[in-house]
Short mmCIF file of C-alpha atoms in Angstrom, two decimals:
data_model
loop_
_atom_site.label_atom_id
_atom_site.label_comp_id
_atom_site.label_asym_id
_atom_site.label_seq_id
_atom_site.Cartn_x
_atom_site.Cartn_y
_atom_site.Cartn_z
CA UNK A 18 2.80 -1.55 -46.29
CA UNK A 19 3.42 0.81 -49.18
CA UNK A 20 -0.02 0.37 -50.76
CA UNK A 21 -1.64 2.05 -47.73
CA UNK A 22 0.09 5.28 -48.73
CA UNK A 23 -0.64 5.33 -52.47
CA UNK A 24 -3.71 3.07 -52.76
CA UNK A 25 -5.67 4.12 -49.68
CA UNK A 26 -8.97 3.07 -51.24
CA UNK A 27 -8.02 -0.63 -51.14
CA UNK A 28 -9.72 -1.66 -47.89
CA UNK A 29 -11.59 -4.90 -48.75
CA UNK A 30 -14.61 -3.51 -46.92
CA UNK A 31 -17.75 -1.57 -47.80
CA UNK A 32 -20.37 0.29 -45.79
CA UNK A 33 -23.61 -1.08 -47.22
CA UNK A 34 -25.66 1.24 -45.01
CA UNK A 35 -24.87 4.05 -47.43
CA UNK A 36 -26.54 2.29 -50.36
CA UNK A 37 -29.97 3.87 -51.06
CA UNK A 38 -33.16 1.83 -51.13
CA UNK A 39 -33.50 2.35 -54.88
CA UNK A 40 -30.23 0.48 -55.43
CA UNK A 41 -31.40 -2.49 -53.34
CA UNK A 42 -34.62 -2.56 -55.37
CA UNK A 43 -32.65 -2.52 -58.63
CA UNK A 44 -30.39 -5.31 -57.37
CA UNK A 45 -33.43 -7.37 -56.46
CA UNK A 46 -34.87 -6.84 -59.93
CA UNK A 47 -31.58 -7.90 -61.51
CA UNK A 48 -31.45 -11.05 -59.39
CA UNK A 49 -35.04 -11.85 -60.32
CA UNK A 50 -34.27 -11.54 -64.04
CA UNK A 51 -31.22 -13.78 -63.65
CA UNK A 52 -33.37 -16.41 -61.96
CA UNK A 53 -35.92 -16.17 -64.77
CA UNK A 54 -33.21 -16.63 -67.38
CA UNK A 55 -31.69 -19.56 -65.49
CA UNK A 56 -35.01 -21.38 -65.82
CA UNK A 57 -35.37 -20.74 -69.56
CA UNK A 58 -35.64 -23.79 -71.79
CA UNK A 59 -33.95 -23.91 -75.20
CA UNK A 60 -33.88 -26.67 -77.80
CA UNK A 61 -30.47 -28.39 -77.52
CA UNK A 62 -29.18 -27.05 -80.82
CA UNK A 63 -30.15 -23.47 -80.00
CA UNK A 64 -28.75 -23.76 -76.48
CA UNK A 65 -25.45 -25.04 -77.86
CA UNK A 66 -25.25 -22.24 -80.42
CA UNK A 67 -26.04 -19.58 -77.82
CA UNK A 68 -23.44 -21.07 -75.51
CA UNK A 69 -20.78 -20.95 -78.23
CA UNK A 70 -21.62 -17.36 -79.11
CA UNK A 71 -21.43 -16.28 -75.45
CA UNK A 72 -18.18 -18.16 -75.02
CA UNK A 73 -16.68 -16.55 -78.12
CA UNK A 74 -17.71 -13.09 -76.97
CA UNK A 75 -16.27 -13.69 -73.51
CA UNK A 76 -12.97 -15.12 -74.73
CA UNK A 77 -12.55 -12.35 -77.29
CA UNK A 78 -13.42 -9.60 -74.79
CA UNK A 79 -10.74 -10.96 -72.46
CA UNK A 80 -8.01 -11.10 -75.11
CA UNK A 81 -8.88 -7.95 -77.05
CA UNK A 82 -7.80 -5.92 -74.01
CA UNK A 83 -4.26 -6.99 -74.78
CA UNK A 84 -4.55 -6.37 -78.52
CA UNK A 85 -6.04 -9.56 -79.98
CA UNK A 86 -7.44 -8.58 -83.40
CA UNK A 87 -9.50 -11.67 -84.25
CA UNK A 88 -13.16 -11.08 -85.03
CA UNK A 89 -16.04 -12.79 -83.26
CA UNK A 90 -16.64 -14.87 -86.39
CA UNK A 91 -13.02 -16.00 -86.40
CA UNK A 92 -13.16 -16.90 -82.71
CA UNK A 93 -16.28 -18.99 -83.31
CA UNK A 94 -14.48 -20.75 -86.15
CA UNK A 95 -11.52 -21.36 -83.81
CA UNK A 96 -13.83 -22.97 -81.25
CA UNK A 97 -15.19 -25.22 -83.96
CA UNK A 98 -11.69 -26.11 -85.17
CA UNK A 99 -12.25 -24.51 -88.57
CA UNK A 100 -9.98 -21.47 -88.40
CA UNK A 101 -6.67 -21.63 -90.25
CA UNK A 102 -4.34 -18.77 -89.42
CA UNK A 103 -1.04 -17.87 -91.08
CA UNK A 104 2.03 -18.48 -88.88
CA UNK A 105 2.32 -14.76 -88.20
CA UNK A 106 -1.14 -14.73 -86.59
CA UNK A 107 -1.22 -18.14 -84.94
CA UNK A 108 -0.42 -16.55 -81.58
CA UNK A 109 -3.82 -14.82 -81.74
CA UNK A 110 -5.53 -18.19 -81.95
CA UNK A 111 -3.32 -19.53 -79.17
CA UNK A 112 -4.47 -16.72 -76.89
CA UNK A 113 -8.07 -17.81 -77.46
CA UNK A 114 -7.17 -21.48 -76.92
CA UNK A 115 -5.50 -20.63 -73.63
CA UNK A 116 -8.49 -18.69 -72.33
CA UNK A 117 -10.84 -21.57 -73.16
CA UNK A 118 -8.55 -24.05 -71.46
CA UNK A 119 -8.39 -21.88 -68.36
CA UNK A 120 -12.18 -21.60 -68.22
CA UNK A 121 -12.44 -25.36 -68.40
CA UNK A 122 -9.90 -25.58 -65.61
CA UNK A 123 -12.10 -23.40 -63.45
CA UNK A 124 -15.05 -25.66 -64.18
CA UNK A 125 -13.03 -28.65 -63.02
CA UNK A 126 -12.15 -26.99 -59.71
CA UNK A 127 -15.07 -24.79 -58.71
CA UNK A 128 -17.46 -27.58 -57.76
CA UNK A 129 -15.20 -29.20 -55.19
CA UNK A 130 -16.54 -29.73 -51.68
CA UNK A 131 -15.74 -26.32 -50.17
CA UNK A 132 -15.98 -24.24 -53.35
CA UNK A 133 -13.30 -21.85 -52.12
CA UNK A 134 -11.01 -19.79 -54.33
CA UNK A 135 -7.28 -20.23 -53.73
CA UNK A 136 -4.28 -18.13 -54.72
CA UNK A 137 -2.38 -21.09 -56.14
CA UNK A 138 -5.29 -21.76 -58.48
CA UNK A 139 -5.28 -18.17 -59.69
CA UNK A 140 -1.58 -18.54 -60.38
CA UNK A 141 -2.19 -21.79 -62.26
CA UNK A 142 -4.90 -20.19 -64.39
CA UNK A 143 -2.60 -17.29 -65.22
CA UNK A 144 0.13 -19.73 -66.21
CA UNK A 145 -2.36 -21.51 -68.46
CA UNK A 146 -3.46 -18.22 -70.06
CA UNK A 147 0.13 -17.28 -70.93
CA UNK A 148 1.34 -20.74 -71.97
CA UNK A 149 3.41 -20.87 -75.18
CA UNK A 150 3.04 -17.14 -75.84
CA UNK A 151 5.86 -14.71 -76.59
CA UNK A 152 6.37 -12.72 -73.39
CA UNK A 153 8.69 -10.04 -72.09
CA UNK A 154 11.57 -11.33 -70.00
CA UNK A 155 10.15 -9.79 -66.84
CA UNK A 156 6.87 -11.69 -67.22
CA UNK A 157 6.71 -14.82 -65.06
CA UNK A 158 3.61 -16.90 -65.87
CA UNK A 159 1.89 -18.09 -62.73
CA UNK A 160 3.84 -15.79 -60.43
CA UNK A 161 3.29 -12.34 -58.98
CA UNK A 162 5.16 -9.57 -60.74
CA UNK A 163 8.34 -8.17 -59.20
CA UNK A 164 8.22 -4.82 -60.97
CA UNK A 165 6.06 -1.70 -61.07
CA UNK A 166 3.35 -1.31 -63.70
CA UNK A 167 1.01 1.43 -64.80
CA UNK A 168 -1.91 1.99 -67.14
CA UNK A 169 -1.97 5.57 -68.31
CA UNK A 170 -1.65 7.67 -65.17
CA UNK A 171 -2.79 4.85 -62.91
CA UNK A 172 -0.05 3.07 -61.01
CA UNK A 173 -0.55 -0.56 -60.07
CA UNK A 174 -0.30 -1.75 -56.49
CA UNK A 175 3.29 -2.17 -55.23
CA UNK A 176 4.78 -5.51 -56.21
CA UNK A 177 6.03 -6.11 -52.67
CA UNK A 178 2.45 -6.01 -51.37
CA UNK A 179 0.84 -8.33 -53.92
CA UNK A 180 1.06 -11.50 -51.83
CA UNK A 181 -0.74 -9.77 -48.98
CA UNK A 182 -3.28 -8.01 -51.21
CA UNK A 183 -4.20 -11.15 -53.12
CA UNK A 184 -4.48 -13.04 -49.85
CA UNK A 185 -6.91 -10.44 -48.54
CA UNK A 186 -8.79 -10.42 -51.85
CA UNK A 187 -9.27 -14.19 -51.86
CA UNK A 188 -10.20 -14.19 -48.18
CA UNK A 189 -12.86 -11.55 -48.87
CA UNK A 190 -14.34 -13.56 -51.75
CA UNK A 191 -14.41 -16.72 -49.68
CA UNK A 192 -16.53 -15.00 -47.03
CA UNK A 193 -19.46 -15.07 -49.45
CA UNK A 194 -21.84 -18.01 -48.94
CA UNK A 195 -20.81 -21.02 -51.09
CA UNK A 196 -23.94 -20.80 -53.23
CA UNK A 197 -22.98 -17.24 -54.14
CA UNK A 198 -19.56 -18.41 -55.32
CA UNK A 199 -20.68 -21.42 -57.34
CA UNK A 200 -24.39 -20.84 -57.99
CA UNK A 201 -26.45 -22.14 -60.86
CA UNK A 202 -25.67 -22.47 -64.54
CA UNK A 203 -26.17 -18.80 -65.43
CA UNK A 204 -24.60 -17.27 -62.34
CA UNK A 205 -21.13 -15.92 -62.82
CA UNK A 206 -18.60 -14.04 -60.79
CA UNK A 207 -16.29 -11.62 -62.53
CA UNK A 208 -13.19 -10.77 -60.54
CA UNK A 209 -10.78 -8.12 -61.78
CA UNK A 210 -7.39 -9.31 -60.56
CA UNK A 211 -5.81 -6.14 -61.95
CA UNK A 212 -3.20 -5.70 -59.24
CA UNK A 213 -1.82 -9.13 -60.12
CA UNK A 214 -2.53 -9.72 -63.76
CA UNK A 215 -1.58 -6.28 -65.07
CA UNK A 216 2.00 -7.35 -64.50
CA UNK A 217 1.71 -10.45 -66.65
CA UNK A 218 0.14 -9.10 -69.84
CA UNK A 219 -3.46 -9.77 -68.87
CA UNK A 220 -5.34 -6.91 -67.23
CA UNK A 221 -8.61 -8.60 -66.43
CA UNK A 222 -9.31 -12.20 -65.55
CA UNK A 223 -12.87 -13.41 -65.89
CA UNK A 224 -14.15 -16.24 -63.72
CA UNK A 225 -17.19 -18.01 -65.13
CA UNK A 226 -19.01 -21.01 -63.81
CA UNK A 227 -21.42 -23.03 -65.95
CA UNK A 228 -22.98 -26.46 -65.65
CA UNK A 229 -21.20 -27.80 -68.72
CA UNK A 230 -17.67 -27.42 -70.00
CA UNK A 231 -16.97 -24.43 -72.16
CA UNK A 232 -15.52 -26.37 -75.06
#
């Protein structure tokens, strides 16, 4: 496959024996803090507000990569249904709406019996993210790109290899124990599907799992 010549570092494997003890200690500390936070108790109104703020930050961080210029305050207002945008900027609000809908779609699927991630779901989420947006003709929502892409001097993985690469990527993720893929309310997995999504106007896709729906 072509990617083995120009993207030799894509191996879907890692030699953990090379990680120093200090890193394992730091990872253990991080896990401990996450567990502490997951057990924190907030009054319902404060918990809801914090959840909305985190959601707004996450949705905005995802869309700002592609040029969304809404502020955090505006995104919060959009979540609450109080943001009125002029027609020329409505697409910015639609981008936020699509991200929220996709997150909710993940929440609907992630707690199924096996908890596995599937390529067709990733495609569906991408289609949801790009729904009703103005796209270049070469962009095919919910499908792997057929053309070459680049970001600066970095060249994306060959289009012809994407089916294989994404298959290997999903297979690697699904090797993790189920509780590491679904976890508790504050555990999240962030997967950068750059090889796929960079060809469809979204460079980074964020997977988040929470106990309650995002919006």
